[in-house]
Amino acid sequence: MTQLSEWSKDQLTERLDELKEQYKNAVQQNLNLNMARGKPCPEQVELSMGMLDVLDSSSSMVSENGVDLRNYGQLDGIPEAKRFFANLLDVGEEEVIVGGNSSLTLMHDAVTRALFDGVKGSEKPWADYDKIKFLAPSPGYDRHFAICERYNIEMIIIDMKEDGPDMDQVEELVKQDETIKGIWCVPKYSNPNGTTYSDEVVDRLASMETKATDFRIFWDDAYTIHHLGTEPVSLKNILKSAKAAGNEDRPYIFASTSKVTFPGAGIATLAASEGNVDDVRSKMAAQTIGYDKINQMRHVRFFTEVTSLEEHMKKHARIIKPKFDLVYETFREQLGDKEIATWSEPEGGYFISLDTAKGTAKKIVQMAKDAGVTLTGAGATFPYGKDPNDQNIRIAPTYPSMEELATALQVLCICIELVTIEKKML
């Protein structure tokens, strides 16, 4: 198949008629397929069912420091859970707070605390400024953007490059504007394009000059162990880089087991400098007496050591990697030679970033929805839901079965080609 740009008007018209017929047939199938969110499939959550059996009425319900898991106490997490995350993130146990089931909750709380109280080193609460701003590498994670939008924090789009955010843009902005208080980062297998930040990007983020003395990096390391390739991709340790640069309070690191064990019933962490941890812990005391210690112990007894966690993640990869491969194969076969779309092929994570022709993504997503295939909304990967080029679509292939995914991809490819040809013929 040659590029569409080389087709004659008659060829385009003939192909458009074929595609309209294919689309009509797809609509008549009354499909109900959903790829809107990055959810683990039933086979993945089944991997953790043994966790429900590691504690029973005869189990010891006392942590190693003598705290009764069944009662109040231990605000920042039991020692065993802190050690689990410290080993996972390569930080000190004293640099870890273990929260509830959601890292998104910890991120949201970190922002709201900063608004009301400031952060360690703040001259005043962030809400006391007329306006504060966050840098938003894009395409990025819609739930990060939703936090900012909820609290009227202005977002500035930063272009994403192959090795992370455009650091020339970042450095130029933060050195001249004290109202820029933070940056959202998904540094490994990023959502949605699968990028892993280079060592240079990590070091520049850690060491750059910022006019705001209380600037924070919100480092959402959600996919740190979600490998798909044969060899895990490495990511430089942001906290160690920040310490080396004399900016140890700059990063807040977030992670969870939400897509490792049970989404909605995992455990989450905030890791940071000891000073930051002390500051956060003192403010958390007004919010909670402590999170679910039984669930924390359930996790650490299920994952008895780092190697067992690694083997667990390999099982996840064996389930979902064929789905990612199916996306790539379908896109290459249906779209590749026509040069009407490009897509990422990440080595890990949960998403694929698809770029269509400019000005087509919204219509493609809507047509797919009308045919029974629900995708993440066009524009969701940019602040305020507005993709300036209307071309990025986040593909979340993990939840559907292989058969459902194959059908959904066929419908999507029909929509992409149909909309692209229509736009070309205008």
Short mmCIF file of C-alpha atoms in Angstrom, two decimals:
data_model
loop_
_atom_site.label_atom_id
_atom_site.label_comp_id
_atom_site.label_asym_id
_atom_site.label_seq_id
_atom_site.Cartn_x
_atom_site.Cartn_y
_atom_site.Cartn_z
CA MET A 1 0.00 0.00 0.00
CA THR A 2 1.44 3.38 -1.00
CA GLN A 3 1.19 6.59 0.99
CA LEU A 4 -2.18 8.34 0.82
CA SER A 5 -0.40 11.47 -0.31
CA GLU A 6 0.38 9.68 -3.59
CA TRP A 7 -3.19 8.57 -4.32
CA SER A 8 -5.29 10.17 -7.02
CA LYS A 9 -8.67 11.72 -6.26
CA ASP A 10 -10.42 8.74 -7.87
CA GLN A 11 -8.42 6.30 -5.73
CA LEU A 12 -9.26 8.25 -2.58
CA THR A 13 -12.95 8.36 -3.48
CA GLU A 14 -13.04 4.61 -4.12
CA ARG A 15 -11.25 3.86 -0.86
CA LEU A 16 -13.52 6.22 1.06
CA ASP A 17 -16.58 4.36 -0.20
CA GLU A 18 -15.03 1.06 0.94
CA LEU A 19 -14.29 2.45 4.37
CA LYS A 20 -17.79 3.86 4.81
CA GLU A 21 -19.22 0.42 4.08
CA GLN A 22 -16.81 -1.19 6.56
CA TYR A 23 -17.74 1.38 9.19
CA LYS A 24 -21.46 0.79 8.58
CA ASN A 25 -20.91 -2.93 9.14
CA ALA A 26 -19.01 -2.23 12.35
CA VAL A 27 -21.84 -0.08 13.70
CA GLN A 28 -24.32 -2.85 12.97
CA GLN A 29 -22.36 -5.25 15.22
CA ASN A 30 -23.57 -3.34 18.32
CA LEU A 31 -20.14 -3.58 19.91
CA ASN A 32 -19.47 -2.53 23.51
CA LEU A 33 -15.68 -2.40 23.88
CA ASN A 34 -13.88 -0.08 26.29
CA MET A 35 -10.24 0.99 26.14
CA ALA A 36 -10.69 4.29 27.96
CA ARG A 37 -8.56 3.55 31.06
CA GLY A 38 -5.45 1.56 31.83
CA LYS A 39 -7.09 -1.19 33.86
CA PRO A 40 -5.54 -4.57 34.57
CA CYS A 41 -7.52 -7.40 33.03
CA PRO A 42 -9.15 -10.17 35.11
CA GLU A 43 -6.20 -12.52 34.48
CA GLN A 44 -3.86 -9.95 36.01
CA VAL A 45 -5.80 -9.39 39.22
CA GLU A 46 -6.09 -13.16 39.54
CA LEU A 47 -2.30 -13.26 40.03
CA SER A 48 -2.67 -11.71 43.48
CA MET A 49 -5.47 -13.85 44.86
CA GLY A 50 -2.98 -15.66 47.09
CA MET A 51 -2.56 -12.40 48.98
CA LEU A 52 -6.00 -12.95 50.50
CA ASP A 53 -4.72 -16.09 52.20
CA VAL A 54 -1.48 -14.82 53.77
CA LEU A 55 -3.32 -13.51 56.84
CA ASP A 56 -6.05 -15.30 58.76
CA SER A 57 -7.36 -15.38 62.31
CA SER A 58 -4.33 -17.37 63.45
CA SER A 59 -1.76 -14.96 61.92
CA SER A 60 0.38 -12.67 64.01
CA MET A 61 -1.15 -9.21 63.89
CA VAL A 62 1.83 -7.38 65.35
CA SER A 63 4.44 -5.54 63.29
CA GLU A 64 8.13 -5.89 64.03
CA ASN A 65 8.09 -2.73 66.13
CA GLY A 66 5.26 -4.05 68.30
CA VAL A 67 2.33 -2.16 66.76
CA ASP A 68 -0.99 -4.02 66.70
CA LEU A 69 -2.15 -4.02 63.07
CA ARG A 70 -5.77 -4.19 64.19
CA ASN A 71 -5.67 -0.96 66.15
CA TYR A 72 -4.86 2.72 65.75
CA GLY A 73 -1.32 3.96 65.29
CA GLN A 74 1.75 4.07 63.06
CA LEU A 75 0.81 7.16 61.06
CA ASP A 76 3.48 6.76 58.37
CA GLY A 77 3.25 3.00 57.85
CA ILE A 78 4.59 -0.16 59.48
CA PRO A 79 8.37 -0.71 59.22
CA GLU A 80 7.96 -3.75 56.98
CA ALA A 81 5.97 -1.74 54.40
CA LYS A 82 8.40 1.18 54.57
CA ARG A 83 11.25 -1.23 53.88
CA PHE A 84 9.32 -2.70 50.95
CA PHE A 85 9.00 0.68 49.25
CA ALA A 86 12.50 1.78 50.25
CA ASN A 87 13.91 -1.26 48.44
CA LEU A 88 11.60 -0.71 45.48
CA LEU A 89 12.56 2.95 45.01
CA ASP A 90 16.15 2.79 46.26
CA VAL A 91 15.64 5.30 49.07
CA GLY A 92 16.07 5.13 52.84
CA GLU A 93 13.34 3.74 55.08
CA GLU A 94 13.34 7.05 56.92
CA GLU A 95 12.49 8.72 53.58
CA VAL A 96 9.22 6.80 53.12
CA ILE A 97 5.62 7.37 54.15
CA VAL A 98 3.21 4.52 53.42
CA GLY A 99 -0.31 5.69 52.73
CA GLY A 100 -3.55 4.08 51.70
CA ASN A 101 -4.54 2.46 48.45
CA SER A 102 -3.87 5.34 46.04
CA SER A 103 -0.80 7.31 45.02
CA LEU A 104 -3.18 9.76 43.31
CA THR A 105 -4.63 10.54 46.74
CA LEU A 106 -1.12 11.21 48.07
CA MET A 107 -0.43 13.54 45.12
CA HIS A 108 -3.71 15.35 45.59
CA ASP A 109 -3.05 15.75 49.32
CA ALA A 110 0.47 17.04 48.67
CA VAL A 111 -0.93 19.76 46.43
CA THR A 112 -3.69 20.77 48.83
CA ARG A 113 -1.28 20.89 51.78
CA ALA A 114 1.00 23.14 49.75
CA LEU A 115 -1.92 25.42 48.93
CA PHE A 116 -3.00 25.79 52.56
CA ASP A 117 0.34 25.51 54.37
CA GLY A 118 3.12 25.74 51.81
CA VAL A 119 5.88 23.14 51.73
CA LYS A 120 9.14 22.90 53.63
CA GLY A 121 10.96 26.14 52.85
CA SER A 122 7.90 28.10 51.68
CA GLU A 123 7.67 31.76 52.59
CA LYS A 124 3.88 31.53 52.51
CA PRO A 125 1.13 29.11 51.45
CA TRP A 126 0.86 28.70 47.72
CA ALA A 127 -2.77 29.85 47.79
CA ASP A 128 -1.62 33.27 49.02
CA TYR A 129 -0.22 34.03 45.57
CA ASP A 130 -2.56 35.64 43.07
CA LYS A 131 -1.78 32.77 40.72
CA ILE A 132 0.50 29.74 40.83
CA LYS A 133 1.55 27.55 37.93
CA PHE A 134 2.66 24.00 37.22
CA LEU A 135 4.64 22.78 34.24
CA ALA A 136 2.80 20.01 32.41
CA PRO A 137 4.90 17.86 30.06
CA SER A 138 2.45 16.81 27.35
CA PRO A 139 1.08 14.49 26.25
CA GLY A 140 0.74 13.49 29.87
CA TYR A 141 -1.53 12.05 32.56
CA ASP A 142 -5.03 13.52 32.67
CA ARG A 143 -5.50 12.94 36.40
CA HIS A 144 -2.46 15.12 37.18
CA PHE A 145 -4.00 17.87 35.10
CA ALA A 146 -7.36 17.41 36.82
CA ILE A 147 -5.81 18.21 40.21
CA CYS A 148 -4.45 21.50 38.89
CA GLU A 149 -7.69 22.37 37.16
CA ARG A 150 -9.66 21.59 40.32
CA TYR A 151 -7.61 24.11 42.31
CA ASN A 152 -7.22 26.72 39.59
CA ILE A 153 -3.49 26.11 39.19
CA GLU A 154 -2.43 27.36 35.77
CA MET A 155 -0.74 24.71 33.62
CA ILE A 156 1.99 25.42 31.08
CA ILE A 157 2.49 22.81 28.37
CA ILE A 158 6.04 21.50 28.02
CA ASP A 159 6.90 19.53 24.91
CA MET A 160 7.87 15.90 25.42
CA LYS A 161 10.98 14.70 23.62
CA GLU A 162 12.37 11.19 23.20
CA ASP A 163 14.29 11.43 26.49
CA GLY A 164 11.76 13.35 28.57
CA PRO A 165 10.45 16.91 28.84
CA ASP A 166 12.12 19.65 26.81
CA MET A 167 14.56 20.83 29.45
CA ASP A 168 15.47 24.02 27.59
CA GLN A 169 11.84 25.10 27.95
CA VAL A 170 11.68 23.98 31.57
CA GLU A 171 14.87 25.71 32.68
CA GLU A 172 14.01 28.96 30.93
CA LEU A 173 10.62 29.15 32.60
CA VAL A 174 11.50 28.16 36.18
CA LYS A 175 14.47 30.48 36.51
CA GLN A 176 12.40 33.60 35.87
CA ASP A 177 8.98 32.96 37.47
CA GLU A 178 8.59 32.37 41.21
CA THR A 179 4.92 31.45 40.77
CA ILE A 180 5.91 28.27 38.93
CA LYS A 181 5.79 25.91 41.91
CA GLY A 182 5.91 22.45 40.41
CA ILE A 183 6.18 20.09 37.50
CA TRP A 184 4.33 16.83 36.86
CA CYS A 185 6.57 13.95 35.81
CA VAL A 186 5.85 10.33 34.92
CA PRO A 187 9.54 9.51 34.48
CA LYS A 188 9.48 5.85 33.53
CA TYR A 189 7.37 4.33 30.74
CA SER A 190 5.47 7.61 30.87
CA ASN A 191 1.75 7.96 30.38
CA PRO A 192 0.94 7.87 27.49
CA ASN A 193 4.00 7.69 25.24
CA GLY A 194 6.16 5.27 27.23
CA THR A 195 9.19 7.55 27.46
CA THR A 196 11.81 7.00 30.16
CA TYR A 197 13.72 10.10 31.22
CA SER A 198 17.42 10.11 30.37
CA ASP A 199 20.09 10.57 33.02
CA GLU A 200 20.73 14.06 31.66
CA VAL A 201 17.08 15.06 32.05
CA VAL A 202 16.98 13.72 35.63
CA ASP A 203 20.14 15.62 36.54
CA ARG A 204 18.93 18.84 34.93
CA LEU A 205 15.63 18.65 36.80
CA ALA A 206 17.48 18.04 40.04
CA SER A 207 20.02 20.81 39.62
CA MET A 208 18.28 23.57 37.62
CA GLU A 209 18.00 27.08 38.98
CA THR A 210 14.47 27.93 40.09
CA LYS A 211 13.23 31.35 41.12
CA ALA A 212 10.77 29.69 43.49
CA THR A 213 12.72 28.45 46.49
CA ASP A 214 9.92 25.99 47.24
CA PHE A 215 9.66 24.43 43.76
CA ARG A 216 8.65 20.76 43.81
CA ILE A 217 8.99 17.91 41.32
CA PHE A 218 5.93 15.65 41.53
CA TRP A 219 7.64 12.43 40.44
CA ASP A 220 4.92 9.89 39.71
CA ASP A 221 6.93 6.67 39.39
CA ALA A 222 3.79 4.65 38.70
CA TYR A 223 5.36 2.20 36.25
CA THR A 224 8.78 1.72 37.79
CA ILE A 225 8.51 -2.10 37.72
CA HIS A 226 6.03 -2.50 34.85
CA HIS A 227 8.47 -3.85 32.27
CA LEU A 228 7.49 -5.35 28.94
CA GLY A 229 10.87 -5.76 27.29
CA THR A 230 13.41 -8.50 27.89
CA GLU A 231 15.59 -6.13 29.92
CA PRO A 232 14.21 -3.52 32.34
CA VAL A 233 14.88 0.08 31.35
CA SER A 234 16.84 1.95 34.01
CA LEU A 235 15.90 5.33 35.47
CA LYS A 236 18.33 7.50 37.40
CA ASN A 237 17.40 8.10 41.05
CA ILE A 238 15.93 11.61 41.28
CA LEU A 239 16.36 11.89 45.06
CA LYS A 240 20.05 11.01 44.90
CA SER A 241 20.55 13.46 42.02
CA ALA A 242 18.77 16.19 43.96
CA LYS A 243 20.89 15.54 47.04
CA ALA A 244 24.07 15.73 44.95
CA ALA A 245 22.89 19.08 43.57
CA GLY A 246 22.05 20.47 47.00
CA ASN A 247 18.31 20.36 46.33
CA GLU A 248 17.28 17.33 48.37
CA ASP A 249 13.86 18.79 49.22
CA ARG A 250 12.90 19.28 45.56
CA PRO A 251 11.41 15.86 44.64
CA TYR A 252 8.29 14.18 45.94
CA ILE A 253 8.28 10.57 44.68
CA PHE A 254 5.02 8.65 44.43
CA ALA A 255 4.35 4.98 43.71
CA SER A 256 1.81 2.28 44.49
CA THR A 257 0.90 -1.35 43.94
CA SER A 258 -2.37 -0.43 42.23
CA LYS A 259 -1.53 -2.26 39.01
CA VAL A 260 0.72 -4.77 40.78
CA THR A 261 -1.86 -6.32 43.09
CA PHE A 262 -5.45 -5.08 43.35
CA PRO A 263 -6.41 -1.66 41.93
CA GLY A 264 -8.32 0.12 44.67
CA ALA A 265 -6.90 -2.22 47.32
CA GLY A 266 -3.16 -1.76 47.00
CA ILE A 267 -0.76 0.33 49.05
CA ALA A 268 0.86 3.62 48.07
CA THR A 269 3.89 5.65 49.10
CA LEU A 270 5.35 9.12 49.20
CA ALA A 271 9.16 9.12 49.31
CA ALA A 272 11.20 12.28 49.84
CA SER A 273 13.99 13.80 51.90
CA GLU A 274 13.83 13.28 55.65
CA GLY A 275 12.99 16.97 56.02
CA ASN A 276 10.08 16.67 53.62
CA VAL A 277 8.88 13.47 55.29
CA ASP A 278 8.92 15.16 58.71
CA ASP A 279 7.02 18.13 57.29
CA VAL A 280 4.39 15.98 55.57
CA ARG A 281 3.98 13.65 58.55
CA SER A 282 3.34 16.58 60.92
CA LYS A 283 0.54 17.84 58.67
CA MET A 284 -0.92 14.38 58.02
CA ALA A 285 -1.54 13.98 61.74
CA ALA A 286 -4.61 16.20 61.46
CA GLN A 287 -5.95 14.04 58.64
CA THR A 288 -5.58 10.46 59.83
CA ILE A 289 -4.34 8.36 62.72
CA GLY A 290 -2.96 5.86 60.25
CA TYR A 291 -3.77 3.89 57.13
CA ASP A 292 -4.71 0.24 56.71
CA LYS A 293 -1.89 -1.65 58.43
CA ILE A 294 -3.46 -5.04 57.81
CA ASN A 295 -3.31 -4.43 54.07
CA GLN A 296 0.28 -3.22 54.38
CA MET A 297 1.24 -6.45 56.14
CA ARG A 298 -0.72 -8.51 53.63
CA HIS A 299 1.42 -7.05 50.85
CA VAL A 300 4.80 -7.51 52.51
CA ARG A 301 4.04 -11.10 53.47
CA PHE A 302 2.88 -11.86 49.93
CA PHE A 303 6.04 -10.33 48.47
CA THR A 304 8.57 -11.88 50.80
CA GLU A 305 11.54 -10.44 48.93
CA VAL A 306 12.38 -8.28 45.91
CA THR A 307 12.91 -11.30 43.66
CA SER A 308 9.35 -12.54 44.30
CA LEU A 309 8.04 -9.14 43.23
CA GLU A 310 10.13 -9.33 40.06
CA GLU A 311 8.71 -12.76 39.24
CA HIS A 312 5.21 -11.47 39.89
CA MET A 313 5.73 -8.64 37.40
CA LYS A 314 7.03 -11.06 34.78
CA LYS A 315 3.69 -12.85 35.04
CA HIS A 316 1.92 -9.55 34.39
CA ALA A 317 4.13 -8.95 31.36
CA ARG A 318 3.37 -12.39 29.91
CA ILE A 319 -0.33 -11.54 30.02
CA ILE A 320 -0.27 -8.03 28.57
CA LYS A 321 2.74 -7.94 26.24
CA PRO A 322 0.88 -9.91 23.52
CA LYS A 323 -1.78 -7.18 23.63
CA PHE A 324 0.78 -4.46 23.06
CA ASP A 325 2.30 -6.52 20.24
CA LEU A 326 -1.14 -6.90 18.67
CA VAL A 327 -1.57 -3.11 18.65
CA TYR A 328 1.79 -2.63 16.93
CA GLU A 329 1.13 -5.37 14.38
CA THR A 330 -2.32 -4.02 13.55
CA PHE A 331 -1.13 -0.44 13.21
CA ARG A 332 1.77 -1.48 10.98
CA GLU A 333 -0.51 -3.55 8.80
CA GLN A 334 -3.43 -1.12 8.58
CA LEU A 335 -1.75 2.26 8.87
CA GLY A 336 2.01 1.99 8.53
CA ASP A 337 2.57 2.18 4.77
CA LYS A 338 -0.06 4.88 4.34
CA GLU A 339 1.86 7.20 6.69
CA ILE A 340 -1.29 8.63 8.23
CA ALA A 341 -0.39 7.94 11.87
CA THR A 342 2.57 7.37 14.19
CA TRP A 343 2.65 5.58 17.51
CA SER A 344 4.98 4.78 20.39
CA GLU A 345 6.20 1.26 21.11
CA PRO A 346 7.15 1.44 24.81
CA GLU A 347 9.27 -1.04 26.74
CA GLY A 348 6.90 -0.91 29.69
CA GLY A 349 3.94 0.79 31.30
CA TYR A 350 0.29 0.64 30.34
CA PHE A 351 -0.24 2.89 27.34
CA ILE A 352 0.57 3.58 23.71
CA SER A 353 0.54 7.11 22.34
CA LEU A 354 -1.05 7.39 18.89
CA ASP A 355 -0.73 10.53 16.77
CA THR A 356 -3.07 10.92 13.82
CA ALA A 357 -3.21 13.70 11.24
CA LYS A 358 -3.64 17.15 12.76
CA GLY A 359 -7.23 18.11 13.35
CA THR A 360 -8.63 14.55 13.30
CA ALA A 361 -8.40 13.00 16.78
CA LYS A 362 -11.72 14.23 18.18
CA LYS A 363 -13.67 13.04 15.17
CA ILE A 364 -11.88 9.67 15.16
CA VAL A 365 -12.62 9.08 18.84
CA GLN A 366 -16.26 10.06 18.39
CA MET A 367 -16.71 7.81 15.35
CA ALA A 368 -15.16 4.91 17.24
CA LYS A 369 -17.52 5.54 20.16
CA ASP A 370 -20.50 5.61 17.80
CA ALA A 371 -19.36 2.19 16.56
CA GLY A 372 -19.17 0.82 20.12
CA VAL A 373 -15.45 1.32 20.84
CA THR A 374 -14.78 3.71 23.74
CA LEU A 375 -11.32 5.31 23.86
CA THR A 376 -9.79 7.91 26.15
CA GLY A 377 -11.24 11.25 25.10
CA ALA A 378 -9.26 13.16 22.50
CA GLY A 379 -7.41 15.97 24.24
CA ALA A 380 -7.30 14.18 27.61
CA THR A 381 -3.51 13.90 27.44
CA PHE A 382 -3.16 17.71 27.48
CA PRO A 383 -4.04 20.32 30.10
CA TYR A 384 -7.69 21.40 30.13
CA GLY A 385 -8.48 18.58 27.69
CA LYS A 386 -7.27 20.68 24.78
CA ASP A 387 -4.76 19.11 22.41
CA PRO A 388 -3.48 22.10 20.40
CA ASN A 389 -3.05 19.88 17.34
CA ASP A 390 -6.08 17.63 17.91
CA GLN A 391 -4.05 14.57 17.01
CA ASN A 392 -3.10 12.56 20.11
CA ILE A 393 -5.07 9.49 21.23
CA ARG A 394 -4.08 7.36 24.23
CA ILE A 395 -4.42 3.64 23.62
CA ALA A 396 -5.01 1.46 26.70
CA PRO A 397 -4.79 -2.17 25.54
CA THR A 398 -4.55 -4.08 28.82
CA TYR A 399 -8.16 -4.71 29.85
CA PRO A 400 -9.87 -6.20 26.75
CA SER A 401 -9.38 -9.81 25.76
CA MET A 402 -7.21 -10.46 22.72
CA GLU A 403 -10.31 -11.05 20.62
CA GLU A 404 -12.00 -7.86 21.85
CA LEU A 405 -8.81 -5.89 21.34
CA ALA A 406 -8.42 -7.15 17.77
CA THR A 407 -11.98 -6.05 16.95
CA ALA A 408 -11.54 -2.66 18.61
CA LEU A 409 -8.31 -2.02 16.71
CA GLN A 410 -9.91 -2.87 13.38
CA VAL A 411 -12.70 -0.38 14.06
CA LEU A 412 -10.21 2.25 15.17
CA CYS A 413 -8.09 1.83 12.04
CA ILE A 414 -11.18 2.16 9.83
CA CYS A 415 -12.06 5.42 11.62
CA ILE A 416 -8.52 6.78 11.32
CA GLU A 417 -8.26 6.15 7.61
CA LEU A 418 -11.81 7.31 6.89
CA VAL A 419 -11.45 10.61 8.76
CA THR A 420 -8.02 11.23 7.30
CA ILE A 421 -9.20 10.76 3.71
CA GLU A 422 -12.25 12.94 4.29
CA LYS A 423 -10.02 15.70 5.64
CA LYS A 424 -7.63 15.33 2.72
CA MET A 425 -10.44 15.63 0.19
CA LEU A 426 -11.88 18.84 1.63
#
